[in-house]
PDB file of C-alpha atoms in Angstrom:
ATOM      1  CA  ASN A  19      84.792 -11.097 -26.236  1.00  0.00           C
ATOM      2  CA  LYS A  20      87.654 -12.954 -24.645  1.00  0.00           C
ATOM      3  CA  LEU A  21      90.032 -14.442 -27.213  1.00  0.00           C
ATOM      4  CA  GLU A  22      90.480 -18.194 -27.153  1.00  0.00           C
ATOM      5  CA  PRO A  23      93.894 -19.145 -28.597  1.00  0.00           C
ATOM      6  CA  GLY A  24      92.826 -22.747 -29.132  1.00  0.00           C
ATOM      7  CA  ARG A  25      89.611 -21.985 -31.025  1.00  0.00           C
ATOM      8  CA  ARG A  26      91.237 -21.625 -34.436  1.00  0.00           C
ATOM      9  CA  ARG A  27      93.087 -24.903 -33.977  1.00  0.00           C
ATOM     10  CA  ARG A  28      89.869 -26.692 -33.009  1.00  0.00           C
ATOM     11  CA  THR A  29      87.700 -25.253 -35.800  1.00  0.00           C
ATOM     12  CA  THR A  30      90.070 -25.042 -38.778  1.00  0.00           C
ATOM     13  CA  ARG A  31      90.078 -28.092 -41.055  1.00  0.00           C
ATOM     14  CA  PRO A  32      93.522 -29.142 -42.297  1.00  0.00           C
ATOM     15  CA  TYR A  33      94.187 -28.864 -46.032  1.00  0.00           C
ATOM     16  CA  GLN A  34      92.731 -31.842 -47.881  1.00  0.00           C
ATOM     17  CA  SER A  35      95.001 -33.120 -50.656  1.00  0.00           C
ATOM     18  CA  LEU A  36      93.749 -34.836 -53.807  1.00  0.00           C
ATOM     19  CA  ALA A  37      95.310 -37.517 -55.982  1.00  0.00           C
ATOM     20  CA  VAL A  38      93.850 -38.126 -59.438  1.00  0.00           C
ATOM     21  CA  CYS A  39      94.412 -41.761 -60.429  1.00  0.00           C
ATOM     22  CA  MET A  40      94.032 -43.083 -63.963  1.00  0.00           C
ATOM     23  CA  ILE A  41      94.779 -46.105 -66.119  1.00  0.00           C
ATOM     24  CA  ALA A  42      95.682 -45.842 -69.792  1.00  0.00           C
ATOM     25  CA  LYS A  43      96.544 -47.870 -72.880  1.00  0.00           C
ATOM     26  CA  ASP A  44      96.950 -46.301 -76.337  1.00  0.00           C
ATOM     27  CA  GLU A  45      94.993 -43.193 -75.342  1.00  0.00           C
ATOM     28  CA  GLU A  46      96.714 -40.574 -77.517  1.00  0.00           C
ATOM     29  CA  ASP A  47      93.339 -39.404 -78.871  1.00  0.00           C
ATOM     30  CA  TRP A  48      91.944 -38.644 -75.407  1.00  0.00           C
ATOM     31  CA  ILE A  49      94.628 -38.317 -72.719  1.00  0.00           C
ATOM     32  CA  THR A  50      95.447 -34.630 -73.245  1.00  0.00           C
ATOM     33  CA  MET A  51      91.820 -33.538 -73.020  1.00  0.00           C
ATOM     34  CA  CYS A  52      91.290 -35.519 -69.833  1.00  0.00           C
ATOM     35  CA  LEU A  53      94.457 -34.378 -68.078  1.00  0.00           C
ATOM     36  CA  LYS A  54      93.904 -30.708 -68.886  1.00  0.00           C
ATOM     37  CA  GLN A  55      90.571 -30.879 -67.084  1.00  0.00           C
ATOM     38  CA  VAL A  56      91.958 -32.248 -63.800  1.00  0.00           C
ATOM     39  CA  TYR A  57      95.574 -31.023 -63.762  1.00  0.00           C
ATOM     40  CA  GLU A  58      94.958 -27.848 -61.762  1.00  0.00           C
ATOM     41  CA  ILE A  59      92.820 -29.442 -59.045  1.00  0.00           C
ATOM     42  CA  ALA A  60      95.214 -32.330 -58.382  1.00  0.00           C
ATOM     43  CA  ASP A  61      98.067 -32.343 -55.900  1.00  0.00           C
ATOM     44  CA  LYS A  62      99.321 -35.512 -57.559  1.00  0.00           C
ATOM     45  CA  ILE A  63      98.350 -37.495 -60.650  1.00  0.00           C
ATOM     46  CA  VAL A  64      99.188 -41.189 -60.947  1.00  0.00           C
ATOM     47  CA  ILE A  65      98.741 -42.970 -64.272  1.00  0.00           C
ATOM     48  CA  ALA A  66      99.028 -46.745 -64.439  1.00  0.00           C
ATOM     49  CA  LEU A  67     100.181 -47.146 -68.034  1.00  0.00           C
ATOM     50  CA  ASP A  68      99.642 -50.524 -69.675  1.00  0.00           C
ATOM     51  CA  ASN A  69     103.081 -51.701 -70.782  1.00  0.00           C
ATOM     52  CA  ARG A  70     101.612 -52.794 -74.125  1.00  0.00           C
ATOM     53  CA  THR A  71     101.017 -49.140 -75.054  1.00  0.00           C
ATOM     54  CA  SER A  72     102.497 -48.431 -78.486  1.00  0.00           C
ATOM     55  CA  ASP A  73     101.245 -44.946 -79.375  1.00  0.00           C
ATOM     56  CA  ALA A  74     102.198 -41.447 -78.176  1.00  0.00           C
ATOM     57  CA  THR A  75     100.365 -41.631 -74.832  1.00  0.00           C
ATOM     58  CA  ARG A  76     103.521 -41.454 -72.698  1.00  0.00           C
ATOM     59  CA  PHE A  77     104.955 -38.548 -74.692  1.00  0.00           C
ATOM     60  CA  LEU A  78     101.735 -36.548 -74.384  1.00  0.00           C
ATOM     61  CA  ILE A  79     101.590 -37.135 -70.611  1.00  0.00           C
ATOM     62  CA  GLU A  80     105.189 -36.073 -70.088  1.00  0.00           C
ATOM     63  CA  ASN A  81     104.764 -33.038 -72.344  1.00  0.00           C
ATOM     64  CA  LEU A  82     101.790 -31.814 -70.327  1.00  0.00           C
ATOM     65  CA  ASP A  83     103.438 -32.225 -66.898  1.00  0.00           C
ATOM     66  CA  LYS A  84     104.811 -28.717 -66.322  1.00  0.00           C
ATOM     67  CA  ASP A  85     104.808 -28.914 -62.517  1.00  0.00           C
ATOM     68  CA  ASP A  86     106.241 -32.407 -62.075  1.00  0.00           C
ATOM     69  CA  LYS A  87     103.076 -33.702 -60.435  1.00  0.00           C
ATOM     70  CA  ILE A  88     102.432 -36.717 -62.691  1.00  0.00           C
ATOM     71  CA  GLU A  89     103.793 -40.173 -61.891  1.00  0.00           C
ATOM     72  CA  ILE A  90     103.671 -42.837 -64.609  1.00  0.00           C
ATOM     73  CA  ARG A  91     103.641 -46.447 -63.425  1.00  0.00           C
ATOM     74  CA  ASP A  92     104.270 -49.128 -66.027  1.00  0.00           C
ATOM     75  CA  VAL A  93     101.939 -52.051 -65.352  1.00  0.00           C
ATOM     76  CA  ALA A  94     101.477 -55.441 -66.975  1.00  0.00           C
ATOM     77  CA  PHE A  95      97.724 -55.771 -67.529  1.00  0.00           C
ATOM     78  CA  GLU A  96      95.915 -58.718 -65.965  1.00  0.00           C
ATOM     79  CA  ASP A  97      92.477 -57.223 -65.371  1.00  0.00           C
ATOM     80  CA  PHE A  98      91.011 -53.809 -64.642  1.00  0.00           C
ATOM     81  CA  ALA A  99      90.792 -54.104 -60.857  1.00  0.00           C
ATOM     82  CA  GLN A 100      94.457 -55.111 -60.743  1.00  0.00           C
ATOM     83  CA  VAL A 101      95.533 -52.088 -62.787  1.00  0.00           C
ATOM     84  CA  ARG A 102      93.271 -49.711 -60.859  1.00  0.00           C
ATOM     85  CA  ASN A 103      94.720 -50.931 -57.573  1.00  0.00           C
ATOM     86  CA  ALA A 104      98.201 -50.389 -58.986  1.00  0.00           C
ATOM     87  CA  SER A 105      97.237 -46.763 -59.671  1.00  0.00           C
ATOM     88  CA  ILE A 106      96.231 -46.084 -56.033  1.00  0.00           C
ATOM     89  CA  GLU A 107      98.895 -48.150 -54.298  1.00  0.00           C
ATOM     90  CA  GLY A 108     101.007 -46.092 -51.906  1.00  0.00           C
ATOM     91  CA  ILE A 109      99.035 -42.882 -52.419  1.00  0.00           C
ATOM     92  CA  LYS A 110      99.564 -40.445 -49.535  1.00  0.00           C
ATOM     93  CA  GLU A 111      96.935 -37.832 -50.404  1.00  0.00           C
ATOM     94  CA  ASP A 112      93.719 -37.557 -48.370  1.00  0.00           C
ATOM     95  CA  TRP A 113      91.322 -38.133 -51.261  1.00  0.00           C
ATOM     96  CA  ILE A 114      91.341 -40.032 -54.558  1.00  0.00           C
ATOM     97  CA  LEU A 115      89.501 -39.109 -57.750  1.00  0.00           C
ATOM     98  CA  TRP A 116      89.631 -41.913 -60.302  1.00  0.00           C
ATOM     99  CA  ILE A 117      88.892 -41.168 -63.916  1.00  0.00           C
ATOM    100  CA  ASP A 118      89.459 -42.684 -67.355  1.00  0.00           C
ATOM    101  CA  ALA A 119      91.455 -41.191 -70.203  1.00  0.00           C
ATOM    102  CA  ASP A 120      88.359 -41.132 -72.435  1.00  0.00           C
ATOM    103  CA  GLU A 121      86.362 -39.119 -69.906  1.00  0.00           C
ATOM    104  CA  ARG A 122      86.038 -35.381 -69.438  1.00  0.00           C
ATOM    105  CA  CYS A 123      85.224 -33.801 -66.090  1.00  0.00           C
ATOM    106  CA  THR A 124      82.726 -30.987 -66.756  1.00  0.00           C
ATOM    107  CA  GLU A 125      83.341 -28.823 -63.659  1.00  0.00           C
ATOM    108  CA  PRO A 126      86.642 -29.967 -62.165  1.00  0.00           C
ATOM    109  CA  ALA A 127      87.116 -26.923 -59.931  1.00  0.00           C
ATOM    110  CA  LYS A 128      83.929 -27.814 -58.060  1.00  0.00           C
ATOM    111  CA  VAL A 129      85.298 -31.203 -57.039  1.00  0.00           C
ATOM    112  CA  ARG A 130      87.562 -29.691 -54.410  1.00  0.00           C
ATOM    113  CA  ARG A 131      84.683 -28.190 -52.417  1.00  0.00           C
ATOM    114  CA  TYR A 132      83.609 -31.709 -51.406  1.00  0.00           C
ATOM    115  CA  LEU A 133      86.972 -32.539 -49.849  1.00  0.00           C
ATOM    116  CA  ALA A 134      85.980 -30.498 -46.807  1.00  0.00           C
ATOM    117  CA  SER A 135      83.321 -33.041 -45.837  1.00  0.00           C
ATOM    118  CA  GLN A 136      83.828 -34.646 -42.453  1.00  0.00           C
ATOM    119  CA  ILE A 137      80.893 -37.012 -42.950  1.00  0.00           C
ATOM    120  CA  HIS A 138      81.103 -38.709 -46.338  1.00  0.00           C
ATOM    121  CA  GLU A 139      83.405 -41.533 -47.356  1.00  0.00           C
ATOM    122  CA  GLY A 140      82.732 -41.083 -51.040  1.00  0.00           C
ATOM    123  CA  PHE A 141      80.949 -39.055 -53.694  1.00  0.00           C
ATOM    124  CA  SER A 142      79.262 -40.341 -56.855  1.00  0.00           C
ATOM    125  CA  LEU A 143      79.525 -38.503 -60.163  1.00  0.00           C
ATOM    126  CA  LYS A 144      77.059 -38.890 -62.996  1.00  0.00           C
ATOM    127  CA  GLN A 145      78.974 -40.657 -65.775  1.00  0.00           C
ATOM    128  CA  ALA A 146      77.144 -39.844 -69.007  1.00  0.00           C
ATOM    129  CA  HIS A 147      77.935 -42.197 -71.894  1.00  0.00           C
ATOM    130  CA  LEU A 148      77.927 -40.118 -75.071  1.00  0.00           C
ATOM    131  CA  MET A 149      76.440 -41.991 -78.047  1.00  0.00           C
ATOM    132  CA  LEU A 150      75.772 -40.746 -81.563  1.00  0.00           C
ATOM    133  CA  ASP A 151      73.256 -43.357 -82.685  1.00  0.00           C
ATOM    134  CA  VAL A 152      71.060 -43.890 -79.615  1.00  0.00           C
ATOM    135  CA  HIS A 153      69.945 -41.946 -76.581  1.00  0.00           C
ATOM    136  CA  GLY A 154      72.870 -41.905 -74.153  1.00  0.00           C
ATOM    137  CA  THR A 155      72.780 -43.643 -70.799  1.00  0.00           C
ATOM    138  CA  TYR A 156      74.549 -42.911 -67.546  1.00  0.00           C
ATOM    139  CA  ASP A 157      75.865 -44.523 -64.382  1.00  0.00           C
ATOM    140  CA  VAL A 158      76.510 -43.000 -60.954  1.00  0.00           C
ATOM    141  CA  PRO A 159      79.727 -44.638 -59.680  1.00  0.00           C
ATOM    142  CA  ILE A 160      81.585 -43.409 -56.615  1.00  0.00           C
ATOM    143  CA  ARG A 161      84.575 -41.667 -58.177  1.00  0.00           C
ATOM    144  CA  LEU A 162      85.739 -39.407 -55.353  1.00  0.00           C
ATOM    145  CA  LEU A 163      86.674 -41.269 -52.175  1.00  0.00           C
ATOM    146  CA  ARG A 164      88.736 -41.023 -49.060  1.00  0.00           C
ATOM    147  CA  ASN A 165      92.123 -42.655 -49.234  1.00  0.00           C
ATOM    148  CA  ARG A 166      91.813 -45.636 -46.904  1.00  0.00           C
ATOM    149  CA  LYS A 167      93.854 -48.830 -47.021  1.00  0.00           C
ATOM    150  CA  ASN A 168      90.741 -51.019 -47.007  1.00  0.00           C
ATOM    151  CA  TYR A 169      89.218 -49.302 -50.062  1.00  0.00           C
ATOM    152  CA  LYS A 170      90.222 -51.359 -53.085  1.00  0.00           C
ATOM    153  CA  PHE A 171      88.932 -52.038 -56.595  1.00  0.00           C
ATOM    154  CA  VAL A 172      86.951 -55.182 -57.295  1.00  0.00           C
ATOM    155  CA  GLY A 173      85.967 -56.591 -60.695  1.00  0.00           C
ATOM    156  CA  CYS A 174      88.013 -57.822 -63.638  1.00  0.00           C
ATOM    157  CA  ILE A 175      86.087 -55.320 -65.782  1.00  0.00           C
ATOM    158  CA  HIS A 176      83.482 -52.636 -64.979  1.00  0.00           C
ATOM    159  CA  GLU A 177      85.388 -52.399 -61.728  1.00  0.00           C
ATOM    160  CA  HIS A 178      84.414 -50.258 -58.780  1.00  0.00           C
ATOM    161  CA  CYS A 179      85.845 -49.451 -55.376  1.00  0.00           C
ATOM    162  CA  GLU A 180      84.641 -51.351 -52.307  1.00  0.00           C
ATOM    163  CA  ASP A 181      85.414 -51.646 -48.625  1.00  0.00           C
ATOM    164  CA  VAL A 182      87.424 -54.872 -48.460  1.00  0.00           C
ATOM    165  CA  ASP A 183      87.969 -54.829 -44.705  1.00  0.00           C
ATOM    166  CA  PRO A 184      88.510 -58.537 -43.814  1.00  0.00           C
ATOM    167  CA  ALA A 185      85.978 -58.365 -40.985  1.00  0.00           C
ATOM    168  CA  LEU A 186      83.287 -57.037 -43.323  1.00  0.00           C
ATOM    169  CA  ALA A 187      84.231 -59.387 -46.148  1.00  0.00           C
ATOM    170  CA  GLU A 188      83.980 -62.435 -43.885  1.00  0.00           C
ATOM    171  CA  LYS A 189      80.431 -61.478 -42.945  1.00  0.00           C
ATOM    172  CA  ASN A 190      79.109 -59.886 -46.146  1.00  0.00           C
ATOM    173  CA  GLY A 191      81.384 -61.042 -48.963  1.00  0.00           C
ATOM    174  CA  TYR A 192      81.532 -58.655 -51.903  1.00  0.00           C
ATOM    175  CA  ASP A 193      79.395 -55.701 -53.016  1.00  0.00           C
ATOM    176  CA  ILE A 194      80.188 -53.626 -49.910  1.00  0.00           C
ATOM    177  CA  SER A 195      79.845 -50.023 -51.024  1.00  0.00           C
ATOM    178  CA  LEU A 196      81.500 -47.019 -49.409  1.00  0.00           C
ATOM    179  CA  LYS A 197      79.165 -45.409 -46.897  1.00  0.00           C
ATOM    180  CA  PRO A 198      77.991 -42.780 -46.378  1.00  0.00           C
ATOM    181  CA  SER A 199      78.160 -41.403 -49.897  1.00  0.00           C
ATOM    182  CA  ILE A 200      76.140 -38.923 -51.944  1.00  0.00           C
ATOM    183  CA  LEU A 201      75.717 -37.931 -55.588  1.00  0.00           C
ATOM    184  CA  ILE A 202      77.444 -34.707 -56.636  1.00  0.00           C
ATOM    185  CA  GLN A 203      74.924 -32.584 -58.542  1.00  0.00           C
ATOM    186  CA  ASP A 204      77.165 -29.880 -60.021  1.00  0.00           C
ATOM    187  CA  CYS A 205      79.887 -31.946 -61.694  1.00  0.00           C
ATOM    188  CA  GLN A 206      79.639 -34.759 -64.248  1.00  0.00           C
ATOM    189  CA  LEU A 207      81.823 -37.045 -66.341  1.00  0.00           C
ATOM    190  CA  ALA A 208      81.366 -37.183 -70.101  1.00  0.00           C
ATOM    191  CA  HIS A 209      82.415 -40.646 -71.318  1.00  0.00           C
ATOM    192  CA  TYR A 210      83.437 -41.032 -74.968  1.00  0.00           C
ATOM    193  CA  GLY A 211      84.254 -44.739 -74.880  1.00  0.00           C
ATOM    194  CA  TYR A 212      81.065 -46.114 -76.494  1.00  0.00           C
ATOM    195  CA  VAL A 213      80.284 -43.489 -79.130  1.00  0.00           C
ATOM    196  CA  ASP A 214      78.674 -45.769 -81.740  1.00  0.00           C
ATOM    197  CA  GLU A 215      77.428 -49.322 -82.190  1.00  0.00           C
ATOM    198  CA  LYS A 216      80.601 -50.487 -83.949  1.00  0.00           C
ATOM    199  CA  GLN A 217      82.732 -49.360 -81.025  1.00  0.00           C
ATOM    200  CA  ARG A 218      80.340 -50.835 -78.460  1.00  0.00           C
ATOM    201  CA  ARG A 219      80.188 -54.230 -80.177  1.00  0.00           C
ATOM    202  CA  ALA A 220      83.975 -54.374 -80.594  1.00  0.00           C
ATOM    203  CA  LYS A 221      84.571 -53.740 -76.895  1.00  0.00           C
ATOM    204  CA  CYS A 222      81.820 -56.038 -75.672  1.00  0.00           C
ATOM    205  CA  SER A 223      82.824 -58.930 -77.938  1.00  0.00           C
ATOM    206  CA  ASN A 224      86.606 -58.643 -78.184  1.00  0.00           C
ATOM    207  CA  ARG A 225      87.436 -57.408 -74.681  1.00  0.00           C
ATOM    208  CA  ASN A 226      84.601 -57.406 -72.195  1.00  0.00           C
ATOM    209  CA  MET A 227      83.194 -60.922 -72.415  1.00  0.00           C
ATOM    210  CA  ALA A 228      86.482 -62.731 -71.770  1.00  0.00           C
ATOM    211  CA  LEU A 229      87.133 -60.543 -68.737  1.00  0.00           C
ATOM    212  CA  LEU A 230      83.553 -60.989 -67.486  1.00  0.00           C
ATOM    213  CA  GLN A 231      83.951 -64.765 -67.681  1.00  0.00           C
ATOM    214  CA  LYS A 232      87.136 -64.395 -65.647  1.00  0.00           C
ATOM    215  CA  ASP A 233      85.301 -62.101 -63.249  1.00  0.00           C
ATOM    216  CA  ILE A 234      82.668 -64.749 -62.565  1.00  0.00           C
ATOM    217  CA  LYS A 235      85.420 -67.234 -61.713  1.00  0.00           C
ATOM    218  CA  VAL A 236      87.441 -64.817 -59.579  1.00  0.00           C
ATOM    219  CA  TYR A 237      84.637 -62.915 -57.849  1.00  0.00           C
ATOM    220  CA  GLY A 238      81.201 -64.225 -58.854  1.00  0.00           C
ATOM    221  CA  GLU A 239      81.639 -67.739 -57.551  1.00  0.00           C
ATOM    222  CA  LYS A 240      82.771 -66.236 -54.234  1.00  0.00           C
ATOM    223  CA  GLY A 241      79.615 -64.186 -53.866  1.00  0.00           C
ATOM    224  CA  ARG A 242      79.905 -61.050 -55.990  1.00  0.00           C
ATOM    225  CA  LEU A 243      76.422 -60.666 -57.490  1.00  0.00           C
ATOM    226  CA  MET A 244      77.479 -57.733 -59.690  1.00  0.00           C
ATOM    227  CA  SER A 245      79.629 -60.102 -61.775  1.00  0.00           C
ATOM    228  CA  TYR A 246      76.543 -61.898 -63.093  1.00  0.00           C
ATOM    229  CA  VAL A 247      74.560 -58.701 -63.660  1.00  0.00           C
ATOM    230  CA  LEU A 248      77.361 -57.155 -65.729  1.00  0.00           C
ATOM    231  CA  ALA A 249      77.897 -60.343 -67.753  1.00  0.00           C
ATOM    232  CA  ILE A 250      74.195 -60.490 -68.680  1.00  0.00           C
ATOM    233  CA  ARG A 251      74.149 -56.785 -69.558  1.00  0.00           C
ATOM    234  CA  ASP A 252      77.149 -56.917 -71.872  1.00  0.00           C
ATOM    235  CA  TYR A 253      75.975 -60.163 -73.475  1.00  0.00           C
ATOM    236  CA  LEU A 254      72.632 -58.573 -74.346  1.00  0.00           C
TER     237      LEU A 254
END
């Protein structure tokens, strides 16, 4: 067969880089476990560290960073969407995986296989909430997404990433998901943040409700239906 010099250029997909973006506050019990799971698959790791942090979180992050791939950004907390957006601001990598310090990625090496997609804008991961006293529940948020300037986090708490393109927002308001997307079947997130009833009640009462009330003012009254759903859920 006749060789075509341009064929390889036309059929070879450029390397797809991955940034892992996190937020953290007083996470010394969890941060090492989480980072060890994703360190090898990441080209860059950005951690938006709440400037109220008073434990050993920063030390543990710096001690783990053997390849100088972690960037710590000190952030004054206002709400979760604000801190999440601070963690992805200025990212140059092709894809973003966002994860919490109290989560563990079960099959991190398999995440990279999805970066080759030329179709999908995002991938959902099953986020299993591990609970000792009741049967655990799970969510399926989009956690792996293309790095686009119009993809931003929305929600003062229980935040998620949306397409905030002004043209779309003017027509549809909030709750514009990233499309097309699909659920990853061979990789999950184990979430340790609501292990027992005492921990769940403390977070829902002392942290979540005030932020959900703010969320209704900031987003709900402008058309974000999810704000009301989440407020009812956490209140119950």
